[in-house]
Short mmCIF file of C-alpha atoms in Angstrom, two decimals:
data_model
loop_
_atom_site.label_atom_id
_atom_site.label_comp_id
_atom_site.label_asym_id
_atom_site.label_seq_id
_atom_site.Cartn_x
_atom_site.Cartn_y
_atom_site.Cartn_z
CA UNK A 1 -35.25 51.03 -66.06
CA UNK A 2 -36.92 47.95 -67.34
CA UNK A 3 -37.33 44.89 -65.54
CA UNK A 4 -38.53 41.70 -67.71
CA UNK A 5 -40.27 38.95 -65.86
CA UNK A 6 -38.38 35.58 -64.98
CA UNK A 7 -40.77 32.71 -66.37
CA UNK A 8 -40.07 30.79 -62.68
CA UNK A 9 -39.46 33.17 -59.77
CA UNK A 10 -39.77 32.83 -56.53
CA UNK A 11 -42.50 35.09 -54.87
CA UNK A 12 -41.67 38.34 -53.91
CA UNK A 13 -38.85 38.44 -50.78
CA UNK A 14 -40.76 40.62 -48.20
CA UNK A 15 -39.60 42.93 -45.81
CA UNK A 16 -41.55 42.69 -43.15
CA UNK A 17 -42.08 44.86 -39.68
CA UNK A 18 -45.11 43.26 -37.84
CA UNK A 19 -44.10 42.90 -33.68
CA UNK A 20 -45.55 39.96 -31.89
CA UNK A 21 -46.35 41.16 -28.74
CA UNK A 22 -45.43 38.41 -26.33
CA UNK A 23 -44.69 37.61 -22.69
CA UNK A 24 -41.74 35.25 -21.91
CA UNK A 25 -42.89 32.12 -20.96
CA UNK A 26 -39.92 30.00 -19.59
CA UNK A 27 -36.35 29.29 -21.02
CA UNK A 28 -36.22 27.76 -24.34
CA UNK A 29 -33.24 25.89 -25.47
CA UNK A 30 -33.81 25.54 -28.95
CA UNK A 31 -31.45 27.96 -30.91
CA UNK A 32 -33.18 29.10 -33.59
CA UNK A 33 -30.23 30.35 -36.42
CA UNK A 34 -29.30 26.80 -38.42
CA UNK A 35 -29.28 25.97 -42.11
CA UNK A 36 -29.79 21.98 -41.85
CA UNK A 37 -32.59 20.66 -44.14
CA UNK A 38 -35.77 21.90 -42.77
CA UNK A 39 -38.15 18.75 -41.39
CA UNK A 40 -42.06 19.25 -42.46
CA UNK A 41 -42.58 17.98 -38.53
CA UNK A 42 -40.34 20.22 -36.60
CA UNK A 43 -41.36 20.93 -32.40
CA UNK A 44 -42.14 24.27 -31.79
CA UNK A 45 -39.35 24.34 -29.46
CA UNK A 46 -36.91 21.33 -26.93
CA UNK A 47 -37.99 24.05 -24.06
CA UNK A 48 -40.50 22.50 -21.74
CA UNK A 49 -42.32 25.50 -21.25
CA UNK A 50 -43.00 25.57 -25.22
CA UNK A 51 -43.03 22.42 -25.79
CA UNK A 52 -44.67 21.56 -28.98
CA UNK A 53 -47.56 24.27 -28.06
CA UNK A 54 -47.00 25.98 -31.47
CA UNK A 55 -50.12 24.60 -33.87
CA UNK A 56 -51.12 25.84 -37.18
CA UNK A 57 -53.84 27.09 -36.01
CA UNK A 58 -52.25 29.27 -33.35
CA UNK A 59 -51.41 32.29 -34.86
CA UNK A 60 -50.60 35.27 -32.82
CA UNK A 61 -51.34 38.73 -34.16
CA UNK A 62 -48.77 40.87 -35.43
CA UNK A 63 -49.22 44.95 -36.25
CA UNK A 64 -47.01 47.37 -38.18
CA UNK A 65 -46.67 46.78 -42.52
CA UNK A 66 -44.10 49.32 -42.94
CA UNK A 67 -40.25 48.98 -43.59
CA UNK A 68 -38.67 48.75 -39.86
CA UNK A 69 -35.99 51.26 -39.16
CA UNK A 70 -35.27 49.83 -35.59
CA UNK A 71 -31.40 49.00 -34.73
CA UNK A 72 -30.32 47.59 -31.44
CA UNK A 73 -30.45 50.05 -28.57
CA UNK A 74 -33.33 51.59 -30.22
CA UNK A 75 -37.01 51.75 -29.89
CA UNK A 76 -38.61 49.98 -32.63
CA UNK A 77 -42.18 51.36 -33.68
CA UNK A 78 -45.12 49.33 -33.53
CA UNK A 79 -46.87 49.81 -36.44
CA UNK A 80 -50.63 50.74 -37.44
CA UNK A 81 -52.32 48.47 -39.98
CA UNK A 82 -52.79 45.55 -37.82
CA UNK A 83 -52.67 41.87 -39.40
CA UNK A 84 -50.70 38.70 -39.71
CA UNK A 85 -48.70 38.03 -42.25
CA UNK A 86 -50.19 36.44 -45.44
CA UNK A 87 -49.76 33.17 -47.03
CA UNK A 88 -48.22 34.46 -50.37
CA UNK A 89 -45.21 35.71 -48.13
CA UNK A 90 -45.33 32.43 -47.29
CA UNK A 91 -43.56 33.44 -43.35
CA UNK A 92 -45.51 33.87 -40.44
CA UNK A 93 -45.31 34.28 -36.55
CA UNK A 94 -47.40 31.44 -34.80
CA UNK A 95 -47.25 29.81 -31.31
CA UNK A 96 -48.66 31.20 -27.95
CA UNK A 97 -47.08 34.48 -26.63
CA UNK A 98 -43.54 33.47 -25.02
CA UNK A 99 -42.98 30.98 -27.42
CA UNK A 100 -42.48 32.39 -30.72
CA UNK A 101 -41.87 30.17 -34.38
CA UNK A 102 -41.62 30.93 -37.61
CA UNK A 103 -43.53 28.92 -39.89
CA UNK A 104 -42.31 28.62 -43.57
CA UNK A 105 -44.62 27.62 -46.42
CA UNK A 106 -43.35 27.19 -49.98
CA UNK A 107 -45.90 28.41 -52.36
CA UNK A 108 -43.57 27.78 -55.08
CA UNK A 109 -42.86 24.91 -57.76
CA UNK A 110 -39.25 24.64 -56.80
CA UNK A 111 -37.20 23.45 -53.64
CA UNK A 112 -36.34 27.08 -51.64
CA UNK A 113 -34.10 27.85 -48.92
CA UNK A 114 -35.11 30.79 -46.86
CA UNK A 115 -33.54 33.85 -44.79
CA UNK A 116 -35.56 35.17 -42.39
CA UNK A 117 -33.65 38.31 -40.33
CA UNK A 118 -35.50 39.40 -37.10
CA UNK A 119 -35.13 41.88 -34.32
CA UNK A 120 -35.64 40.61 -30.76
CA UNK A 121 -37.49 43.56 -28.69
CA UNK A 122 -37.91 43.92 -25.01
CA UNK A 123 -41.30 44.74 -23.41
CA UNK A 124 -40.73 48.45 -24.28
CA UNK A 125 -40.17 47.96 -27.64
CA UNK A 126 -36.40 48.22 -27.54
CA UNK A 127 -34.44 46.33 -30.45
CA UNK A 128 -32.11 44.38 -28.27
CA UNK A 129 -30.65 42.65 -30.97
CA UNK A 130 -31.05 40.89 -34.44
CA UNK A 131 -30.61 37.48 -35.20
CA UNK A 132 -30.56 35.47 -38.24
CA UNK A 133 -32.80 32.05 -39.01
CA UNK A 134 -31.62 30.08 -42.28
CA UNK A 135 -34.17 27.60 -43.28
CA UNK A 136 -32.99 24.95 -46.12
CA UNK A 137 -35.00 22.88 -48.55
CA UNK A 138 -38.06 23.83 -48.13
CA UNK A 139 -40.01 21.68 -50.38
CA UNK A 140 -42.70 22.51 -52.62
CA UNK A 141 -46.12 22.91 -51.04
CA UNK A 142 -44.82 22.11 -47.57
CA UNK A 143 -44.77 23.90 -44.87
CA UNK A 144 -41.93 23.52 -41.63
CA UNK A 145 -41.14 25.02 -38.34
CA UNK A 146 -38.47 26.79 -36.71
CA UNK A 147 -38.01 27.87 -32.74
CA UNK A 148 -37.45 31.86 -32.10
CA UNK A 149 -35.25 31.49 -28.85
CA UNK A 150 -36.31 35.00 -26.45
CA UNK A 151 -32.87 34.19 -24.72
CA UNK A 152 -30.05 34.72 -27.26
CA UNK A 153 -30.01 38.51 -26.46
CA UNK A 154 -29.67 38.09 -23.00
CA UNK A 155 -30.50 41.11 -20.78
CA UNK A 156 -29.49 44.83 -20.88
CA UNK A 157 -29.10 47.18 -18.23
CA UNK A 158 -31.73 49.62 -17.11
CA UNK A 159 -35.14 49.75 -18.91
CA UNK A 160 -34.62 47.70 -21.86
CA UNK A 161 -34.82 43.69 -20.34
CA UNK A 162 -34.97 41.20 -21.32
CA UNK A 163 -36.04 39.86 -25.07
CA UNK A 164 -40.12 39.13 -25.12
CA UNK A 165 -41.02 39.93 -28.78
CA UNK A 166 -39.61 39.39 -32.41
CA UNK A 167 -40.29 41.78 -34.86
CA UNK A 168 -39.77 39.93 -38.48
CA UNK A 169 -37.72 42.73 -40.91
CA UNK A 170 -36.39 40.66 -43.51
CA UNK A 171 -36.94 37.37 -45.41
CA UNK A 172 -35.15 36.40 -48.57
CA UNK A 173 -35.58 33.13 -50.61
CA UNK A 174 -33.42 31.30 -52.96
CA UNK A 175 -33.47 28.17 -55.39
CA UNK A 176 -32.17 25.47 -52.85
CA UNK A 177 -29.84 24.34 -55.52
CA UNK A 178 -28.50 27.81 -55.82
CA UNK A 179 -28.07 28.48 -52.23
CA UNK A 180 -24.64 30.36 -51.22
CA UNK A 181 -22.23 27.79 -48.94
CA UNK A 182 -19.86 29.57 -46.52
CA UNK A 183 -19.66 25.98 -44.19
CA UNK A 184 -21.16 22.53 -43.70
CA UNK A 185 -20.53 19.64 -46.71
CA UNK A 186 -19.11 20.82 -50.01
CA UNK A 187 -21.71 20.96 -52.64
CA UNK A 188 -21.55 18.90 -55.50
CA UNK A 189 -19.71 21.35 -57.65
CA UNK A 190 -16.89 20.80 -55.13
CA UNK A 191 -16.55 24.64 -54.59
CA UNK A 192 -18.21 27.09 -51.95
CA UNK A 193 -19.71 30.56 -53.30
CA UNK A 194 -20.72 33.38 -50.93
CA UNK A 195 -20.73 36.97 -50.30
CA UNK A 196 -19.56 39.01 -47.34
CA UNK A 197 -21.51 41.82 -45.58
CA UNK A 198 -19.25 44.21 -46.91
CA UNK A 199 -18.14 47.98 -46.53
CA UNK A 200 -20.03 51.17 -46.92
CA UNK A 201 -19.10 54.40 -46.52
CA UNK A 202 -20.10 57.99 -48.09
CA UNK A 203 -22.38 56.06 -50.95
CA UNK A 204 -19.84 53.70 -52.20
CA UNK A 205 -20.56 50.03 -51.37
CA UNK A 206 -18.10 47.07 -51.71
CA UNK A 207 -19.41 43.57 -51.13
CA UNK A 208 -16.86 40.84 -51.60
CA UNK A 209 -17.49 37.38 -53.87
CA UNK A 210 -16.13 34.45 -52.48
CA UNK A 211 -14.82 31.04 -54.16
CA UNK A 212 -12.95 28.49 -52.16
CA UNK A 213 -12.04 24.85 -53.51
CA UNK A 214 -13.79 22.17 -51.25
CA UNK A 215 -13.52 19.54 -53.69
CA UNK A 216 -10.53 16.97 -54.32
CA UNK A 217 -8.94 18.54 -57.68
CA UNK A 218 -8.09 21.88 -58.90
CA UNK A 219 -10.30 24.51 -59.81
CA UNK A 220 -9.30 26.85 -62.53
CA UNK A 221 -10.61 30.46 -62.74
CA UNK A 222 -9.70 33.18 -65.31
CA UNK A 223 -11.23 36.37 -65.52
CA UNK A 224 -14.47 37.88 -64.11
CA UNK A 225 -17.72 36.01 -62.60
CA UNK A 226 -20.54 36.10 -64.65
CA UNK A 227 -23.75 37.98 -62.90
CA UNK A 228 -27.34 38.30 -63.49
CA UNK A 229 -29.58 40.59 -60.57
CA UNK A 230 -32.60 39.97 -59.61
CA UNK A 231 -35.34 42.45 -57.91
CA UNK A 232 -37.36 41.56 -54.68
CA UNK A 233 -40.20 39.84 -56.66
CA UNK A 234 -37.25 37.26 -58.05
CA UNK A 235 -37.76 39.15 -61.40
CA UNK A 236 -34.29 40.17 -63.68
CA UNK A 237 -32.89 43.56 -63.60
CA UNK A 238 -32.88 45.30 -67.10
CA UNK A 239 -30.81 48.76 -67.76
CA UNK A 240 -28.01 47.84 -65.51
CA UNK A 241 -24.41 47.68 -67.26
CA UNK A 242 -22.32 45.55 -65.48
CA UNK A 243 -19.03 46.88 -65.88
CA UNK A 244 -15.53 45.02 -65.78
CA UNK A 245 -13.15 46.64 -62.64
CA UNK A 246 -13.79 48.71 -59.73
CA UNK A 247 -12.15 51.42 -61.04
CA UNK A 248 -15.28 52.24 -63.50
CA UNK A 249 -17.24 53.03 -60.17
CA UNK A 250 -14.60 54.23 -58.03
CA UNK A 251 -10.30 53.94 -57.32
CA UNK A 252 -9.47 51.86 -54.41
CA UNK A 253 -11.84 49.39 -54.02
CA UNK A 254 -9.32 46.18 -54.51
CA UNK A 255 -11.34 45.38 -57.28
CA UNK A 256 -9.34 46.60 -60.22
CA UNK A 257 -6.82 44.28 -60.43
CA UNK A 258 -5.48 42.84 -64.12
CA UNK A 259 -7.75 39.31 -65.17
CA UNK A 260 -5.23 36.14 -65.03
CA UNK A 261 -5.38 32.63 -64.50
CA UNK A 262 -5.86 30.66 -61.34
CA UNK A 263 -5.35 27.42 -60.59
CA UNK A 264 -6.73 26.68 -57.27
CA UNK A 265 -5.38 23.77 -55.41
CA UNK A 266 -8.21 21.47 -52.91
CA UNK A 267 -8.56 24.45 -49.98
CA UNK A 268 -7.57 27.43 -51.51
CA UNK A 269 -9.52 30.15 -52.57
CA UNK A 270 -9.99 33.68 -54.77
CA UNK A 271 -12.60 36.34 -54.46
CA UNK A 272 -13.79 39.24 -56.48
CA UNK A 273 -15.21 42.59 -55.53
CA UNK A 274 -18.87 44.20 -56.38
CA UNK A 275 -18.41 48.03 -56.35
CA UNK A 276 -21.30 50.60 -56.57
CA UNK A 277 -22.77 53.92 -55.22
CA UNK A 278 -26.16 54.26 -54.47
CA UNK A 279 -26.61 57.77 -55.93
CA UNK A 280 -29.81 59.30 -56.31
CA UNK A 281 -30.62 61.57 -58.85
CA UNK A 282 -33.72 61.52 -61.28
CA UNK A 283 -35.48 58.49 -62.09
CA UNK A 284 -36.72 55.70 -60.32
CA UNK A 285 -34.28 54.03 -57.82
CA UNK A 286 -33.16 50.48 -58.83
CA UNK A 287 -32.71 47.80 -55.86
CA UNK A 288 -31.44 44.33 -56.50
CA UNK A 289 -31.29 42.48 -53.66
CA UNK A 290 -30.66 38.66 -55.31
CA UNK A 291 -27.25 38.25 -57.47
CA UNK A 292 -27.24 34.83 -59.34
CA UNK A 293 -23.38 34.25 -60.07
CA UNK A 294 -21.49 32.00 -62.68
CA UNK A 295 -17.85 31.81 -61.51
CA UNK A 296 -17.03 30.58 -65.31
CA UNK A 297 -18.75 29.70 -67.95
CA UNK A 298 -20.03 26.54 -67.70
CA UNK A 299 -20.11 26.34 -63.55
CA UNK A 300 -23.14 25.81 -61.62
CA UNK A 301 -25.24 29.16 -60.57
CA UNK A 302 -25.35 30.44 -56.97
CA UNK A 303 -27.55 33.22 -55.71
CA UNK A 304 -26.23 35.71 -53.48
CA UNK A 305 -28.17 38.20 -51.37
CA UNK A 306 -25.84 41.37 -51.38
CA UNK A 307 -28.64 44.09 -51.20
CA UNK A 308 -27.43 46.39 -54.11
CA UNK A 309 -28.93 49.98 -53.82
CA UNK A 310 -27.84 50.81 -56.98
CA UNK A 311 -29.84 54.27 -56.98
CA UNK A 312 -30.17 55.60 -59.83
CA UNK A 313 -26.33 55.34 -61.13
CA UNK A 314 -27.28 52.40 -63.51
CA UNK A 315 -23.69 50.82 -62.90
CA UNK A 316 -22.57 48.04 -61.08
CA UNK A 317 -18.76 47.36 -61.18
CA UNK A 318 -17.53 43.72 -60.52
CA UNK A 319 -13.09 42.53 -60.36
CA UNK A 320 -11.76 40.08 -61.63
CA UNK A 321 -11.30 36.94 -59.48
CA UNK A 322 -8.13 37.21 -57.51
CA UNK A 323 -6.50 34.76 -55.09
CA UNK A 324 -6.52 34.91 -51.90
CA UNK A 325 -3.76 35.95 -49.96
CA UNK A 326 -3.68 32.93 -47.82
CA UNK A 327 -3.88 31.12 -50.83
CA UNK A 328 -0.85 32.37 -52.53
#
């Protein structure tokens, strides 16, 4: 399938798997999940023990460069090719051993807001958990800091600890002004667009689109949201047909309903259903990772990060906005 190149993209969305090897040093208080505006002169950390230890220069060393298969409970492997991360990701791990922060550097020529998805590992390499870091307006050319708190995981019984290193296994970017809103102030378009995690099972995927009215005056909707998908590198997705109805990928999704008009009042909200298998057969496997959607024509664009696997099926099935039931 053909992918054309988008004339601005972000760089590439890696997935990383390098594990900083670190020893706990001390408690650290700073959470670090959040999605406020990023500040160019973040601490390190509010811990004492960390303090504001964390300098540019401080890198630690991180090994492994393949995709990480770890899930909590689970040993997570090191790795081979040795390394830190490079500046073109534009994420690295820096800060003495103990008190671990990611620092973000936008190499692009737009404002970006990243997701950076880690796994916290005890000394044995045990995936105690995975947490989440959201990173907002990140302007161009600079370059901010966020805390990696070793507590959040807390400690499991027998041989797997407590939390001492973070394996990074995910990072995704998007257009600041396209960034999804589940919470916090309503944007300026006076509605909130997300996606859910959604449901697999046997192949078939269904990831839910969200639209809820934040603003002060009603929001119509009528039909189905508009979608363009994007590839890790930020680049558009060619050869996909984006079908109309869940039915044309499978029956039973809730995603097949008849098109018809909403009017949503301040508060309510209506939601719409992406449906596909990720079927492999021959041909090169198509992932999409980045969906940019247009809830009608004419709204403002939001980028979602629902991870379509697509396979090699070719298909991607979307419904037609619906209203909620608590809306009704």
């Amino acid at each position: 399938m053909r992918r054309a190149p988008l004339p601005l993209a972000l760089p590439a969305a890696v997935a990383l798997a390098g594990a900083l090897l670190l020893t706990a040093c001390g408690t650290q208080r700073t959470g670090a999940q959040g999605s406020g505006p990023a500040s160019p002169h973040a601490s390190a950390t509010s811990g004492e023990s960390c303090g504001a230890s964390a300098t540019p220069g401080g890198r630690t060393t991180t090994d492994g460069a393949g995709p990480d298969t770890s899930t909590p409970g689970q040993a997570a492997p090191d790795g081979s090719s040795g390394g830190t991360a490079t500046a073109r990701e534009g994420v690295e791990l820096v800060g003495p051993a103990g008190c671990p922060v990611l620092e973000i550097t936008n190499h692009t020529a737009g404002t970006a807001t990243y997701t950076v998805t880690y796994f916290l590992l005890s000394d044995t390499g045990t995936a105690l958990t995975s947490a989440q870091t959201t990173v907002a307006s990140v302007e161009p050319g600079r370059t901010v800091r966020r805390a990696v708190s070793l507590t959040d995981a807390g400690t499991l019984p027998g041989d797997a600890g407590k939390p001492t290193k973070v394996r990074i296994i995910k990072i995704r970017s998007v257009p600041s002004a396209e960034a999804p809103s589940e919470t916090g102030p309503c944007p300026a378009s006076g509605v909130r667009v997300y996606a859910d995690r959604g449901d697999a099972a046997m192949g078939l995927r269904v990831v839910g689109l969200h639209l809820v009215n934040c603003g002060t005056h009603t929001y119509h909707l009528d039909g189905y949201p508009q979608l363009q998908l994007f590839d890790e590198e930020h680049k558009p997705v060619e050869g996909v047909r984006i079908l109309h109805g869940g039915e044309a990928i499978a029956l039973g999704t809730g995603a097949d309903d008849t098109p018809r008009p909403l009017a949503l009042r301040p508060g309510e909200g209506a939601h719409a259903g992406l449906v596909w298998r990720n079927t492999t057969e021959m041909g090169e496997p198509v992932n999409a990772p980045y969906v940019r959607v247009v809830a009608k024509p004419g709204a403002a664009a939001v980028t979602v990060t629902p991870e379509l696997d697509l396979g090699t099926t070719g298909k991607l099935g979307v419904g037609a906005w619906q209203r909620d039931d608590a809306s009704r």
